[in-house]
Amino acid sequence: GQNIDQPTEMTATEGAIVQINCTYQTSGFNGLFWYQQHAGEAPTFLSYNVLDGLEEKGRFSSFLSRSKGYSYLLLKELQMKDSASYLCAVKGGDYKLSFGAGTTVTVRA
Amino acid sequence: DAGVIQSPRHEVTEMGQEVTLRCKPISGHNSLFWYRQTMMRGLELLIYFNNNVPIDDSGMPEDRFSAKMPNASFSTLKIQPSEPRDSAVYFCASSLVDSHSGANVLTFGAGSRLTVL
């Protein structure tokens, strides 16, 4: 089975940086994904890591350490529209994608 | 591309009634997933299909739930009889390999919000 942990809530100020951590324990590993979900909407794909290291995509970056079972999503230059839930998801040895409970980020002016 | 299309967007029904949720995946995607989302349990995978064939239905909660994919462009999730604890948002997703990362990325539909009274 999968066990995926991430903080429930985070609050930050517009223009700041926020780092959302995710730790996981899985039977096998075939990649880690981050999805963004605005309230009342569907999750949308943000990033993917399968090898150790940092993947950068504009204001968003995602890091993976497979040996530590750890990832983080870094959101830079926060904007009000970044207020959303951020879901860490792990594809295990069975290739099924399991989601964490999500971290609700609130951006304040 | 219209994306993944789900219907109905909202359904309110009474306990014991049959509920049918529908999904049209993105054309060309060969994998389709049904997820359920609640505040208590988050996003849970119910079942997924590959090339219209059910591959893993271990997430289907019980026999009251069934899913079919008669062709590449249509899938249904049926609950019969429905119970109040089935109230949730049901998402359908289809997958495509992302050209940048090589990852098999899920594209979700807008979801069907089910309320069972």
Short mmCIF file of C-alpha atoms in Angstrom, two decimals, chain B residues 22-83:
data_model
loop_
_atom_site.label_atom_id
_atom_site.label_comp_id
_atom_site.label_asym_id
_atom_site.label_seq_id
_atom_site.Cartn_x
_atom_site.Cartn_y
_atom_site.Cartn_z
CA ARG B 22 -21.00 9.10 -17.42
CA CYS B 23 -17.63 9.94 -18.86
CA LYS B 24 -16.23 10.68 -22.28
CA PRO B 25 -12.41 10.56 -22.25
CA ILE B 26 -10.14 12.61 -24.46
CA SER B 27 -9.93 11.12 -27.92
CA GLY B 28 -6.76 9.07 -28.31
CA HIS B 29 -6.26 8.44 -24.59
CA ASN B 30 -6.20 4.72 -23.95
CA SER B 31 -6.49 4.71 -20.16
CA LEU B 32 -9.50 5.82 -18.13
CA PHE B 33 -9.78 6.19 -14.38
CA TRP B 34 -12.65 6.71 -11.93
CA TYR B 35 -11.77 8.51 -8.68
CA ARG B 36 -13.94 9.53 -5.73
CA GLN B 37 -13.14 12.57 -3.59
CA THR B 38 -14.44 13.31 -0.11
CA MET B 39 -13.20 15.58 2.65
CA MET B 40 -12.53 12.62 4.90
CA ARG B 41 -10.76 10.30 2.48
CA GLY B 42 -9.39 12.59 -0.23
CA LEU B 43 -9.03 11.25 -3.77
CA GLU B 44 -9.45 7.50 -4.00
CA LEU B 45 -8.96 5.39 -7.11
CA LEU B 46 -12.02 3.22 -7.72
CA ILE B 47 -11.19 1.49 -10.99
CA TYR B 48 -9.16 1.98 -14.13
CA PHE B 49 -9.38 0.71 -17.67
CA ASN B 50 -6.72 0.25 -20.29
CA ASN B 51 -7.89 -0.11 -23.90
CA ASN B 52 -11.46 -0.49 -22.59
CA VAL B 53 -10.52 -3.44 -20.36
CA PRO B 54 -10.85 -3.14 -16.57
CA ILE B 55 -7.35 -3.60 -15.16
CA ASP B 56 -7.83 -3.00 -11.44
CA ASP B 57 -11.13 -2.61 -9.60
CA SER B 58 -9.75 -3.21 -6.12
CA GLY B 59 -10.79 0.30 -5.11
CA MET B 60 -14.47 -0.28 -5.81
CA PRO B 61 -16.00 -0.12 -2.34
CA GLU B 62 -18.53 -2.91 -2.68
CA ASP B 63 -20.81 -4.78 -5.03
CA ARG B 64 -23.18 -1.84 -5.24
CA PHE B 65 -20.60 -0.16 -7.49
CA SER B 66 -19.97 -1.23 -11.07
CA ALA B 67 -18.20 0.35 -14.03
CA LYS B 68 -18.18 -0.34 -17.72
CA MET B 69 -16.33 0.89 -20.75
CA PRO B 70 -18.14 -0.44 -23.83
CA ASN B 71 -15.94 1.52 -26.24
CA ALA B 72 -12.97 3.90 -26.29
CA SER B 73 -15.13 7.00 -26.02
CA PHE B 74 -17.53 6.18 -23.19
CA SER B 75 -17.56 4.84 -19.65
CA THR B 76 -20.17 4.61 -16.90
CA LEU B 77 -19.98 4.25 -13.14
CA LYS B 78 -23.16 2.88 -11.61
CA ILE B 79 -24.23 2.75 -7.98
CA GLN B 80 -27.20 0.55 -7.17
CA PRO B 81 -28.65 0.98 -4.63
CA SER B 82 -27.16 4.30 -3.53
CA GLU B 83 -26.55 5.16 0.13
#
